[in-house]
XYZ file of C-alpha atoms in Angstrom:
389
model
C 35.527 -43.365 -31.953
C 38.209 -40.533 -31.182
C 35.879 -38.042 -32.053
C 32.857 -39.626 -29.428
C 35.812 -39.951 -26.231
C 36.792 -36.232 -27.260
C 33.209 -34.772 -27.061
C 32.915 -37.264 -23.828
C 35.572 -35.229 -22.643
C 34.884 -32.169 -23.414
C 31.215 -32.699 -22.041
C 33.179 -33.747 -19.013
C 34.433 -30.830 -18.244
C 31.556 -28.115 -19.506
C 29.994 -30.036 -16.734
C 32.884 -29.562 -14.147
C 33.195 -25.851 -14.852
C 29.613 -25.581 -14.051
C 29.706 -26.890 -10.984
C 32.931 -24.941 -10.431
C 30.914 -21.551 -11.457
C 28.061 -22.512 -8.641
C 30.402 -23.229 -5.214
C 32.249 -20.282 -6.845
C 29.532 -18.113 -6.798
C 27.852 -19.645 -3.374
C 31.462 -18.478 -2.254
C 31.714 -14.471 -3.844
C 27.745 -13.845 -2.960
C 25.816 -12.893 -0.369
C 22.028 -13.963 -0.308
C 19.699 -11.710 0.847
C 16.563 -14.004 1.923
C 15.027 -10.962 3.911
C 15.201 -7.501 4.403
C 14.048 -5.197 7.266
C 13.567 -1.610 7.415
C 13.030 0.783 10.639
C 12.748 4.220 11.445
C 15.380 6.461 12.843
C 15.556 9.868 13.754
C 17.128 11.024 11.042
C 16.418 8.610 8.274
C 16.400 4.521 7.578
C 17.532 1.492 9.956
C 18.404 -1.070 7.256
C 18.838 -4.812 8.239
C 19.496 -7.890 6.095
C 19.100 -11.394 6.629
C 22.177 -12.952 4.899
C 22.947 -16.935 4.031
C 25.649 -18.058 5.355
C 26.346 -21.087 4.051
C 28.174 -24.437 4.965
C 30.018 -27.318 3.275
C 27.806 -29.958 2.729
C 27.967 -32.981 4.984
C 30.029 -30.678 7.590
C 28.391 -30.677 10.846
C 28.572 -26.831 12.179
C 27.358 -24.886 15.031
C 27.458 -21.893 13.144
C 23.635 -20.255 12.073
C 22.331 -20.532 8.574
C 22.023 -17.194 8.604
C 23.630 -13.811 9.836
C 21.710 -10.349 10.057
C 23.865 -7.126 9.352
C 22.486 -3.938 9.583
C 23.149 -0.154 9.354
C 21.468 3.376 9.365
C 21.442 5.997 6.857
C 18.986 9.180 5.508
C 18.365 6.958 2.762
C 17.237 3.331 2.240
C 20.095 2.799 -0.481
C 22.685 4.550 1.259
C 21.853 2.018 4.194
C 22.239 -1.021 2.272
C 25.313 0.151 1.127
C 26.597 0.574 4.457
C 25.455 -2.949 4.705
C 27.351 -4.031 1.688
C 30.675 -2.967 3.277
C 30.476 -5.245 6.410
C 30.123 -8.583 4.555
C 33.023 -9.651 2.351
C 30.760 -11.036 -0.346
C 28.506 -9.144 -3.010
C 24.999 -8.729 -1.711
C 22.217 -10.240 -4.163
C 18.784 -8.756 -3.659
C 17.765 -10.866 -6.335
C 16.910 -13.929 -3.497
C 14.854 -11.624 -1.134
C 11.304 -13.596 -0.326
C 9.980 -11.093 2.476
C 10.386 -6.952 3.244
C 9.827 -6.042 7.071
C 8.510 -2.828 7.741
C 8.636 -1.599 11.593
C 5.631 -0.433 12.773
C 7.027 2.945 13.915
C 8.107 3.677 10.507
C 4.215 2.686 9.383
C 2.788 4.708 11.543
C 4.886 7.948 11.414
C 6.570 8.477 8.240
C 4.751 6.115 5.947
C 5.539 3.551 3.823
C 6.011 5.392 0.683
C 9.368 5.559 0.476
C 10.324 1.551 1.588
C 7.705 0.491 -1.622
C 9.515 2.790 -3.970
C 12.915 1.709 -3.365
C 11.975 -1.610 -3.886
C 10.083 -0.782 -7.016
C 12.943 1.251 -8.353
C 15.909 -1.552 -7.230
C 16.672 -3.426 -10.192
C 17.218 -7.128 -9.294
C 14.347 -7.343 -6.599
C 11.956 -9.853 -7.279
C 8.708 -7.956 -8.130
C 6.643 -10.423 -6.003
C 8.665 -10.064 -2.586
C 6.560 -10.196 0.326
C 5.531 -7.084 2.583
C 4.901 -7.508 5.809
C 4.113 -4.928 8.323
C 5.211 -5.222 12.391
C 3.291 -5.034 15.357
C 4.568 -3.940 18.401
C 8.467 -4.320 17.266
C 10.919 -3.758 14.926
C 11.784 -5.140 11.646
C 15.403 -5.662 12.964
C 14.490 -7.928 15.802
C 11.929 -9.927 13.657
C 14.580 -10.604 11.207
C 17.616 -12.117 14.327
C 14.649 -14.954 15.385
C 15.500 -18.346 14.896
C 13.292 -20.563 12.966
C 11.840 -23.933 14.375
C 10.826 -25.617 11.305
C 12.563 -24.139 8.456
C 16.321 -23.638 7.724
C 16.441 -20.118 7.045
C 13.800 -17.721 8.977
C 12.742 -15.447 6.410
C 11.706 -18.946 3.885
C 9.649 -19.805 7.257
C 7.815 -16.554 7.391
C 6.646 -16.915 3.521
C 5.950 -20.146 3.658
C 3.686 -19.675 7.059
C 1.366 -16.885 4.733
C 1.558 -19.205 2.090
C -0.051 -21.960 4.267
C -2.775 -19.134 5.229
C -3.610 -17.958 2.955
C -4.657 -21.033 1.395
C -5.932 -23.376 4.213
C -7.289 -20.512 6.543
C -7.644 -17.081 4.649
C -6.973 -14.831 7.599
C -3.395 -13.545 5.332
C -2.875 -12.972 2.145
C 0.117 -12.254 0.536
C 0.736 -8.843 -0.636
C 3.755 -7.356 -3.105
C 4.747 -4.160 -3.651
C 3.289 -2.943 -6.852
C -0.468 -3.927 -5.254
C 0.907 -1.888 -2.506
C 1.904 1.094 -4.534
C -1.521 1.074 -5.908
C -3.361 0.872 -3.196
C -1.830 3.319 -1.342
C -2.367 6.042 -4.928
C -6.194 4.336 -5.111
C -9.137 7.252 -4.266
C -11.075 4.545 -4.037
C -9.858 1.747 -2.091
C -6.796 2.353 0.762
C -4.628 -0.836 1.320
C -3.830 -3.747 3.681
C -1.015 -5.181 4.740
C -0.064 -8.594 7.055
C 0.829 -8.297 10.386
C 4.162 -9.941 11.892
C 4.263 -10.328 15.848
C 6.402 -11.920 18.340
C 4.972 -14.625 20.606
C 6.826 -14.120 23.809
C 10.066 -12.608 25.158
C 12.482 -10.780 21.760
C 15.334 -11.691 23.274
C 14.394 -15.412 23.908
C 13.660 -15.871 20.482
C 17.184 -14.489 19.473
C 18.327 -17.409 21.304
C 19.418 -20.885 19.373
C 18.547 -22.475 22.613
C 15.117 -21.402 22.606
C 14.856 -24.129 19.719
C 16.242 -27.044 21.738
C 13.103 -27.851 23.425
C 9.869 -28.974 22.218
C 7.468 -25.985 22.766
C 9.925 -22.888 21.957
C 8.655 -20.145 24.238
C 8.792 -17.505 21.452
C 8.618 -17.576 17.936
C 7.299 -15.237 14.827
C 3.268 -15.307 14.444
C 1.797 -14.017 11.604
C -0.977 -11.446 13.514
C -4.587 -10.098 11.614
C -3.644 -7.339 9.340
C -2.442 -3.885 9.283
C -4.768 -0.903 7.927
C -3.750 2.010 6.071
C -4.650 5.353 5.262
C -2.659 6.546 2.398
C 0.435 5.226 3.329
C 0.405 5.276 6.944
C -0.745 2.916 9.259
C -4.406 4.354 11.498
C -5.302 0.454 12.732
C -5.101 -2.750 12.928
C -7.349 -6.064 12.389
C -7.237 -9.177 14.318
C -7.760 -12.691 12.877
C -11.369 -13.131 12.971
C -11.715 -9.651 10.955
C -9.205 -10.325 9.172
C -11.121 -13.719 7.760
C -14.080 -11.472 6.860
C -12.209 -8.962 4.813
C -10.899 -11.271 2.576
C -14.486 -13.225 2.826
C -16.281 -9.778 1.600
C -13.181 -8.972 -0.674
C -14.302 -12.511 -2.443
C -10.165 -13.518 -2.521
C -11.359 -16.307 0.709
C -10.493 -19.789 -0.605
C -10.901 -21.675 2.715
C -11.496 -21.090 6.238
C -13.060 -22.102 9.870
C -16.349 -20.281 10.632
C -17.113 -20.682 14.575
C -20.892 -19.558 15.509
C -22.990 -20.068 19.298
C -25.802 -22.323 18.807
C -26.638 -21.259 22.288
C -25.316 -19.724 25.104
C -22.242 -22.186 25.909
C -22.241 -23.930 22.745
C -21.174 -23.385 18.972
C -20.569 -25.151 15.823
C -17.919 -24.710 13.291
C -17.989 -24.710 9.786
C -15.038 -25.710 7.200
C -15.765 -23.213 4.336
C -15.845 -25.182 0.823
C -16.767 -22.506 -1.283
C -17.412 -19.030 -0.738
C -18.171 -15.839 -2.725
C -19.224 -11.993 -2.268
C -21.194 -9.903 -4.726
C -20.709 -5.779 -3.649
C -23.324 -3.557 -6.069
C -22.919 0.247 -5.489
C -25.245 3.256 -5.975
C -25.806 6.872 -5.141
C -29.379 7.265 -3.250
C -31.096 10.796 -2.276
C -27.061 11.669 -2.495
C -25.893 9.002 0.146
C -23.729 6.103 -1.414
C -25.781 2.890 -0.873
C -24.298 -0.867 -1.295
C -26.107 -3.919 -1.735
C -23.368 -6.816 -0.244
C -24.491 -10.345 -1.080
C -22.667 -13.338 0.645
C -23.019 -16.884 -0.211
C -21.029 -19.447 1.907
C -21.098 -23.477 1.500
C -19.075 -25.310 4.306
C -19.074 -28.583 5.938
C -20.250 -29.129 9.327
C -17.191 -29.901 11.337
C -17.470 -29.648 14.565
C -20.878 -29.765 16.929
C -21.503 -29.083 20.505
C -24.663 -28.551 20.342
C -27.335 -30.263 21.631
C -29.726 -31.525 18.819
C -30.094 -34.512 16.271
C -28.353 -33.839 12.819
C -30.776 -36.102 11.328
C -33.288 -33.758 11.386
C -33.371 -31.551 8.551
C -35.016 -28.302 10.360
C -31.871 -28.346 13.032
C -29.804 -28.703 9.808
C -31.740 -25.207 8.627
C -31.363 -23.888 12.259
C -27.752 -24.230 11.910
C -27.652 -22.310 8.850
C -29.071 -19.564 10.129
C -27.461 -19.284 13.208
C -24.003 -18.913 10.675
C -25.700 -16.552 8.655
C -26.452 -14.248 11.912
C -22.905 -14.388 13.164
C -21.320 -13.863 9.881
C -23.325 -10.866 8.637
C -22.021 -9.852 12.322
C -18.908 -9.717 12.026
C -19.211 -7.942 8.022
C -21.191 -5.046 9.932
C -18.681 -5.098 12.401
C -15.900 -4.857 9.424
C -17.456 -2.117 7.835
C -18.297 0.060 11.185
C -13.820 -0.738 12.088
C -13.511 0.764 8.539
C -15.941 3.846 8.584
C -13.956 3.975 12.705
C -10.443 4.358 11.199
C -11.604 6.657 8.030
C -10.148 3.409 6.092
C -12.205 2.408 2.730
C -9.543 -0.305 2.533
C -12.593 -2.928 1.699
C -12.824 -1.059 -1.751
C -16.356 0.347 -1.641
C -15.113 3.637 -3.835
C -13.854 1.185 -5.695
C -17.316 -0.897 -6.642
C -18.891 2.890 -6.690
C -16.875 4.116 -9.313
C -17.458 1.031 -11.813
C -21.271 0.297 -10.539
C -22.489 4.279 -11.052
C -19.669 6.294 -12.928
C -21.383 9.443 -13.477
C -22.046 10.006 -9.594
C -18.744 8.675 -8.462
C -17.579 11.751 -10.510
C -19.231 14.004 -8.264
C -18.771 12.431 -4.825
C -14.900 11.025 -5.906
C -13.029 14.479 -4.343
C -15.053 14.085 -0.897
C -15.284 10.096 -0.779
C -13.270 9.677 2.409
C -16.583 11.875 3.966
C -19.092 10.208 1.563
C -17.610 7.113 2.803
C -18.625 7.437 6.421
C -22.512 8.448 5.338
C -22.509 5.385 3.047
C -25.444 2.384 3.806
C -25.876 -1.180 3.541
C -27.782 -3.903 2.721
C -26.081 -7.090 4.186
C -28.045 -10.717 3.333
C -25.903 -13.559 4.212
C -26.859 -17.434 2.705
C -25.266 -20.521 4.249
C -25.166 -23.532 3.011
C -23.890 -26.769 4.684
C -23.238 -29.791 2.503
C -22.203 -32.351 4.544
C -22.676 -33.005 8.305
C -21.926 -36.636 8.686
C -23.717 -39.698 8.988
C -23.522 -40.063 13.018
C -26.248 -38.253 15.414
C -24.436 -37.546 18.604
C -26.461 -35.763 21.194
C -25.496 -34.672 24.748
């Protein structure tokens, strides 16, 4: 009996000391939930979006969260900087998302950000990378959150939600990154961050205390590179399709006219791509096959469902409109000297021997390539109700 009340006891307190060891810890670190990156003239703008956080039960009108920042020539020299403001040990180890600024993107690169955070031991190796558009990483990181406690979990968990309920973002980590950006045969693609309104609104906690804040984060189509610097930009809709030809699209909302003031819209069930590639009369040639089954969601449209050639109609009408919007893809691709749909990619497995001849010129072969676009819809259900105007 002694000997059960002293192990009682001494389980007691193993138990105590751990919970001792976490408020410790919650009390000597500093979480870093998201990190931000800019360009200066002379080197790196580094920004962190810190926990800060409060005894439980404790009402406070202090922020979950508090961004430090500081600029250096060198993204590690920067976050050391950082590291003396806060009286806490920062822990990369919690990061969830990496801002890039756009200026950075588009004038130095983004090289340098994606080996740092390869080379950082402690960083997650599936952070998120985000590029912005039209602002910097340091603003998008001081924005108050609506929903979720701490800003950066809201901006993950918004491309999470995308990425499986509408497909126009996906999430992207750095090693993908790095590859993409050394790939001959496919450049890469990043998601966009934007601001919805005024910056310095959504800096504001009181932005939050109304119903409909007038600014907030938005994730925003994608961002296009060449190499490692961004030449473009995608909006939602083309966004949708990339991912659609890219075969990675596990469901969306198609939209398509079914006559001059009236469309249709289709919830996509299932869809897949198949991309064959060849070298013909020395021109790269690619057969793209899509296949799309959706349900019929939505119909303004005047005509009775019940009819099974209206039902055939229908299909084709989505077929037309999405083999649209792939040409249009391609020609925004072939427009920004971009393969970042992967067609040297497909080329290189599909016909090895040319690809060894064309590989050195591809980015030229690229924009002489042609295609053969067939597009079959499918939609399984579309109700049990004919409504007709």
């Amino acid at each position: 009996m002694k000997k059960l009340v002293l192990l009682f006891i001494t389980f007691f307190f193993f138990i105590f000391s751990l919970g001792n060891l976490n408020i410790n810890e919650l009390n000597e670190n500093a979480f870093v939930y998201g990190l931000g990156v800019d360009k200066t003239k002379d080197g790196y703008r580094v920004s962190m979006q810190i926990v800060n956080p409060h005894p439980l039960n404790t009402p406070t009108d202090k922020p979950s969260v508090v961004v430090y920042e500081d600029e250096a020539r060198s993204i590690g020299k920067a976050v050391e900087l950082v590291s003396k403001k806060t009286p806490r040990e920062l822990l990369l180890s919690q990061i969830q998302v990496v801002l890039i600024g756009e200026q950075l993107a588009k004038k130095q690169g983004i090289n340098d950000v994606l080996n740092y955070l390869l080379r950082k031991p402690g960083l997650s190796s599936t952070v998120d990378v985000l590029v912005m558009n039209h602002m910097k990483a340091f603003d998008a990181l001081r924005v108050f959150s609506a929903i979720e406690e701490i800003p950066s979990s809201e901006i993950l968990k918004t491309v999470m939600n995308t990425e499986e309920n509408w497909g126009s973002h996906q999430r992207v980590f750095p090693l993908q990154l790095k590859a993409e950006v050394l790939s001959i045969g496919k450049e890469a693609i990043v998601p966009t961050l934007s601001i919805s309104g005024k910056i310095k609104s959504a800096e504001k906690k009181k932005n939050l205390e109304q119903l409909a804040p007038k600014s907030y984060l938005r994730l925003s189509g994608l961002t296009v590179l060449r190499g490692d610097k961004e030449v473009g930009w995608l909006n939602d809709k083309l966004s949708r399709v990339y991912y659609l030809i890219k075969g990675k699209l596990k469901s969306s909302y198609f939209t398509s006219p079914c006559s001059k003031h009236e469309e249709f819209g289709l919830t996509i069930i299932k869809a897949k791509t198949n991309i064959k590639g060849s070298i013909i009369d020395e021109n790269p040639f690619f057969k793209i096959r899509t296949k799309i089954i959706g349900d019929l969601d939505e119909l303004n449209c005047n005509m009775n469902i019940s009819n099974p050639s209206n039902i055939k109609s229908l299909e084709k009408e989505m077929e037309k409109e999405v083999k649209k919007q792939i040409v249009q893809l391609i020609k925004e691709s072939q427009k920004l000297k971009s393969d970042f749909i992967g067609f040297g990619d497909v080329l290189r497995i599909d016909d090895k021997s040319e690809w060894k001849k064309i590989d050195e010129r591809w980015k030229q072969a690229y924009l002489e390539s042609e295609f053969d676009i067939k597009v079959k819809v499918i939609i399984r259900n579309y109700g049990d109700t004919n409504l007709t105007s």
